[in-house]
Amino acid sequence: MKIAIVGYGKMGKAIEQLALEAGHEVSMIIDADNTSDLEKITPENTDVAIEFSQPETAYSNITTLLNKGVKVVAGTTGWLDKYDQVVELCNKKGGTFLYASNFSLGVNLFFKLNEWLANEMNNLPGFKASMEEIHHLQKKDAPSGTAITTAERIISKNKHYSSWVNEPSDAKGVLSIISLREENVPGTHTVTYGSPLETIEIKHTAHDRKVFAQGVVSVAAWVAGRQGVLTISDFLNSK
């Protein structure tokens, strides 16, 4: 499989390393120094482009690639206000696109556990839910895409919550997310249900960003043979 890497930060470098170790070919690497080379990525030289750039450039990168007929796997967060536009473009072009806020298989199990717990907590109104997410100092968006996904799934399963805020809050119906930035933290997400008498907590801790890169490479290999707007659930359900 020929992979183009769009965004050559820590994640991009980890993806490159694992892709090469798996026997894949890196057709092109796009970074801040050669952004114009994005136009050189085509279906003829690249099976899948993996987009891990910055929130302010992700939408432009993704739409450029889709317009050129290139299949795209995206993991950049902080641009999802334009997600529906990307879906519309992908469908219009008959292209292939998959976005996930987190490619760790453990996190996606955490998502399912989170949904189950949120549904079960409908019958325990004495508990107050809250979230905390911790990431490295270089992460620009807050809350993380994983935290937003987690919060939205709580809201979809638990009738006691209708919105979330990225600050402490005791307001009724509001899920509070606390975002912390610390040195050398790949990603930690905790959901807590607390009452005056007891606390229930689920937590996922990533120890190395390679866990995300490994998932990305596996998903990209799967996406290379498919068409349409796809999700990480589609990938997991195919296994």
Short mmCIF file of C-alpha atoms in Angstrom, two decimals, residues 6-226:
data_model
loop_
_atom_site.label_atom_id
_atom_site.label_comp_id
_atom_site.label_asym_id
_atom_site.label_seq_id
_atom_site.Cartn_x
_atom_site.Cartn_y
_atom_site.Cartn_z
CA VAL A 6 -0.13 14.91 5.47
CA GLY A 7 1.22 16.47 8.65
CA TYR A 8 4.67 15.44 9.85
CA GLY A 9 4.57 16.11 13.56
CA LYS A 10 5.02 13.46 16.22
CA MET A 11 2.03 11.48 14.96
CA GLY A 12 3.10 11.73 11.34
CA LYS A 13 6.56 10.45 12.19
CA ALA A 14 5.12 7.57 14.24
CA ILE A 15 2.79 6.65 11.36
CA GLU A 16 5.71 6.69 8.91
CA GLN A 17 7.79 4.39 11.12
CA LEU A 18 5.03 1.84 11.65
CA ALA A 19 3.90 1.93 8.01
CA LEU A 20 7.42 1.17 6.78
CA GLU A 21 7.83 -1.58 9.38
CA ALA A 22 4.59 -3.13 8.09
CA GLY A 23 5.96 -3.17 4.54
CA HIS A 24 4.00 -0.22 3.18
CA GLU A 25 5.46 2.53 1.00
CA VAL A 26 5.32 6.23 1.91
CA SER A 27 4.63 7.98 -1.38
CA MET A 28 4.85 11.52 -0.08
CA ILE A 29 5.21 13.51 3.13
CA ILE A 30 3.57 16.93 3.41
CA ASP A 31 4.66 19.36 6.12
CA ALA A 32 4.67 23.12 6.65
CA ASP A 33 7.74 23.42 4.41
CA ASN A 34 6.15 21.87 1.30
CA THR A 35 2.39 22.45 1.55
CA SER A 36 2.16 23.11 -2.20
CA ASP A 37 3.17 19.49 -2.85
CA LEU A 38 -0.27 18.43 -1.63
CA GLU A 39 -1.40 18.96 -5.21
CA LYS A 40 1.02 16.25 -6.34
CA ILE A 41 -0.83 13.52 -4.42
CA THR A 42 -3.04 11.56 -6.82
CA PRO A 43 -4.78 8.16 -6.92
CA GLU A 44 -2.03 7.07 -9.33
CA ASN A 45 0.77 7.49 -6.78
CA THR A 46 -1.14 7.07 -3.49
CA ASP A 47 -3.65 4.50 -2.26
CA VAL A 48 -4.58 6.41 0.91
CA ALA A 49 -3.63 9.82 2.32
CA ILE A 50 -3.42 10.03 6.11
CA GLU A 51 -4.23 13.52 7.39
CA PHE A 52 -2.78 14.48 10.79
CA SER A 53 -2.00 18.18 10.42
CA GLN A 54 -3.47 21.09 12.40
CA PRO A 55 -7.09 22.16 13.02
CA GLU A 56 -6.69 25.28 10.87
CA THR A 57 -5.43 23.36 7.81
CA ALA A 58 -7.24 20.02 8.06
CA TYR A 59 -10.42 20.99 6.18
CA SER A 60 -8.49 22.49 3.25
CA ASN A 61 -6.18 19.48 3.06
CA ILE A 62 -9.04 16.98 3.16
CA THR A 63 -11.16 18.73 0.54
CA THR A 64 -8.17 19.18 -1.77
CA LEU A 65 -7.43 15.46 -1.61
CA LEU A 66 -11.06 14.42 -2.09
CA ASN A 67 -11.40 16.73 -5.08
CA LYS A 68 -8.42 14.93 -6.61
CA GLY A 69 -10.01 11.53 -6.02
CA VAL A 70 -7.61 10.49 -3.25
CA LYS A 71 -8.91 8.31 -0.42
CA VAL A 72 -8.47 10.02 2.96
CA VAL A 73 -8.12 8.84 6.55
CA ALA A 74 -8.21 11.82 8.92
CA GLY A 75 -7.34 12.04 12.59
CA THR A 76 -6.88 15.78 13.03
CA THR A 77 -9.37 17.19 15.54
CA GLY A 78 -10.71 20.71 16.05
CA TRP A 79 -12.27 21.20 12.59
CA LEU A 80 -15.49 19.20 12.90
CA ASP A 81 -17.79 22.20 12.42
CA LYS A 82 -17.13 21.49 8.71
CA TYR A 83 -17.47 17.70 8.89
CA ASP A 84 -20.87 17.68 7.14
CA GLN A 85 -19.38 19.64 4.24
CA VAL A 86 -16.66 17.01 3.84
CA VAL A 87 -19.26 14.24 3.88
CA GLU A 88 -21.27 16.05 1.20
CA LEU A 89 -18.16 16.51 -0.96
CA CYS A 90 -17.10 12.87 -0.54
CA ASN A 91 -20.53 11.62 -1.58
CA LYS A 92 -20.65 14.04 -4.51
CA LYS A 93 -17.25 12.88 -5.78
CA GLY A 94 -17.89 9.21 -5.09
CA GLY A 95 -14.81 9.26 -2.91
CA THR A 96 -13.63 7.57 0.25
CA PHE A 97 -13.24 9.25 3.63
CA LEU A 98 -12.89 8.09 7.20
CA TYR A 99 -12.53 10.36 10.23
CA ALA A 100 -11.97 9.18 13.79
CA SER A 101 -11.21 11.22 16.88
CA ASN A 102 -9.09 8.33 18.14
CA PHE A 103 -7.67 5.27 16.36
CA SER A 104 -6.71 3.30 19.47
CA LEU A 105 -8.66 0.04 19.59
CA GLY A 106 -8.67 0.35 23.39
CA VAL A 107 -10.27 3.79 23.21
CA ASN A 108 -12.97 2.48 20.90
CA LEU A 109 -13.74 -0.21 23.47
CA PHE A 110 -13.80 2.60 26.05
CA PHE A 111 -16.38 4.38 23.88
CA LYS A 112 -18.64 1.32 23.94
CA LEU A 113 -18.21 0.91 27.70
CA ASN A 114 -18.98 4.61 28.11
CA GLU A 115 -22.25 4.26 26.18
CA TRP A 116 -23.30 1.22 28.21
CA LEU A 117 -22.54 2.98 31.51
CA ALA A 118 -24.32 6.19 30.44
CA ASN A 119 -27.43 4.20 29.61
CA GLU A 120 -27.33 2.30 32.90
CA MET A 121 -26.95 5.56 34.84
CA ASN A 122 -30.36 6.74 33.60
CA ASN A 123 -31.82 4.93 36.60
CA LEU A 124 -29.44 6.52 39.12
CA PRO A 125 -30.25 10.26 39.07
CA GLY A 126 -28.34 10.89 42.33
CA PHE A 127 -25.02 10.71 40.45
CA LYS A 128 -23.39 13.67 38.67
CA ALA A 129 -21.29 12.91 35.59
CA SER A 130 -18.10 14.75 34.73
CA MET A 131 -15.07 14.23 32.49
CA GLU A 132 -11.35 14.97 32.54
CA GLU A 133 -8.92 14.76 29.64
CA ILE A 134 -5.14 15.21 29.81
CA HIS A 135 -2.85 15.69 26.82
CA HIS A 136 0.63 16.94 25.96
CA LEU A 137 1.43 20.65 25.93
CA GLN A 138 1.58 20.81 22.12
CA LYS A 139 -2.08 19.85 21.63
CA LYS A 140 -3.88 22.95 20.40
CA ASP A 141 -7.56 22.04 20.66
CA ALA A 142 -9.46 21.59 23.91
CA PRO A 143 -11.37 19.54 24.73
CA SER A 144 -9.82 16.74 22.72
CA GLY A 145 -11.75 15.11 19.91
CA THR A 146 -11.89 11.93 21.98
CA ALA A 147 -13.41 13.85 24.90
CA ILE A 148 -16.02 15.41 22.62
CA THR A 149 -16.93 12.00 21.18
CA THR A 150 -17.21 10.60 24.71
CA ALA A 151 -19.37 13.52 25.85
CA GLU A 152 -21.69 13.32 22.85
CA ARG A 153 -22.23 9.60 23.42
CA ILE A 154 -23.08 10.22 27.07
CA ILE A 155 -25.63 12.83 26.00
CA SER A 156 -27.11 10.45 23.41
CA LYS A 157 -27.57 7.67 25.99
CA ASN A 158 -28.37 9.53 29.21
CA LYS A 159 -31.55 11.59 29.49
CA HIS A 160 -30.12 13.70 32.31
CA TYR A 161 -27.64 15.52 30.02
CA SER A 162 -28.31 17.74 27.03
CA SER A 163 -25.03 19.63 26.55
CA TRP A 164 -21.39 19.84 27.60
CA VAL A 165 -19.04 22.67 28.54
CA ASN A 166 -15.26 22.81 28.75
CA GLU A 167 -15.14 24.10 32.32
CA PRO A 168 -16.34 23.11 35.79
CA SER A 169 -20.14 23.25 36.02
CA ASP A 170 -22.82 22.10 38.43
CA ALA A 171 -25.64 23.23 36.14
CA LYS A 172 -28.45 20.76 35.62
CA GLY A 173 -28.25 18.86 32.35
CA VAL A 174 -24.69 20.04 31.65
CA LEU A 175 -21.73 17.66 31.41
CA SER A 176 -18.50 19.28 32.57
CA ILE A 177 -15.21 18.54 30.79
CA ILE A 178 -11.92 19.58 32.38
CA SER A 179 -9.00 19.83 29.92
CA LEU A 180 -5.48 19.67 31.30
CA ARG A 181 -2.20 20.01 29.39
CA GLU A 182 0.93 18.40 30.82
CA GLU A 183 4.35 17.43 29.50
CA ASN A 184 4.65 14.11 27.63
CA VAL A 185 1.09 12.85 28.06
CA PRO A 186 -0.16 10.98 24.94
CA GLY A 187 -3.76 11.02 26.17
CA THR A 188 -5.79 10.18 29.27
CA HIS A 189 -9.60 10.29 29.42
CA THR A 190 -11.70 9.73 32.53
CA VAL A 191 -15.47 9.64 32.96
CA THR A 192 -16.70 9.94 36.55
CA TYR A 193 -20.14 9.53 38.07
CA GLY A 194 -20.08 10.85 41.62
CA SER A 195 -22.60 10.90 44.45
CA PRO A 196 -22.18 11.88 48.11
CA LEU A 197 -21.79 8.19 49.00
CA GLU A 198 -19.86 6.59 46.12
CA THR A 199 -18.06 7.13 42.82
CA ILE A 200 -17.99 5.16 39.57
CA GLU A 201 -15.11 5.83 37.18
CA ILE A 202 -13.94 4.53 33.80
CA LYS A 203 -10.58 5.57 32.40
CA HIS A 204 -8.39 5.07 29.36
CA THR A 205 -4.68 5.91 29.46
CA ALA A 206 -2.45 5.82 26.39
CA HIS A 207 1.18 5.15 27.30
CA ASP A 208 2.68 5.74 23.87
CA ARG A 209 1.40 7.56 20.79
CA LYS A 210 2.36 4.48 18.76
CA VAL A 211 -0.95 2.94 19.85
CA PHE A 212 -2.73 5.59 17.75
CA ALA A 213 -0.31 5.26 14.80
CA GLN A 214 -0.72 1.49 14.77
CA GLY A 215 -4.49 1.89 14.56
CA VAL A 216 -4.22 4.46 11.78
CA VAL A 217 -2.05 2.21 9.61
CA SER A 218 -4.42 -0.74 10.09
CA VAL A 219 -7.46 1.41 9.24
CA ALA A 220 -5.74 2.92 6.19
CA ALA A 221 -5.00 -0.54 4.79
CA TRP A 222 -8.69 -1.42 5.22
CA VAL A 223 -9.90 1.87 3.70
CA ALA A 224 -7.73 1.37 0.61
CA GLY A 225 -10.14 -1.28 -0.64
CA ARG A 226 -13.39 0.56 0.10
#
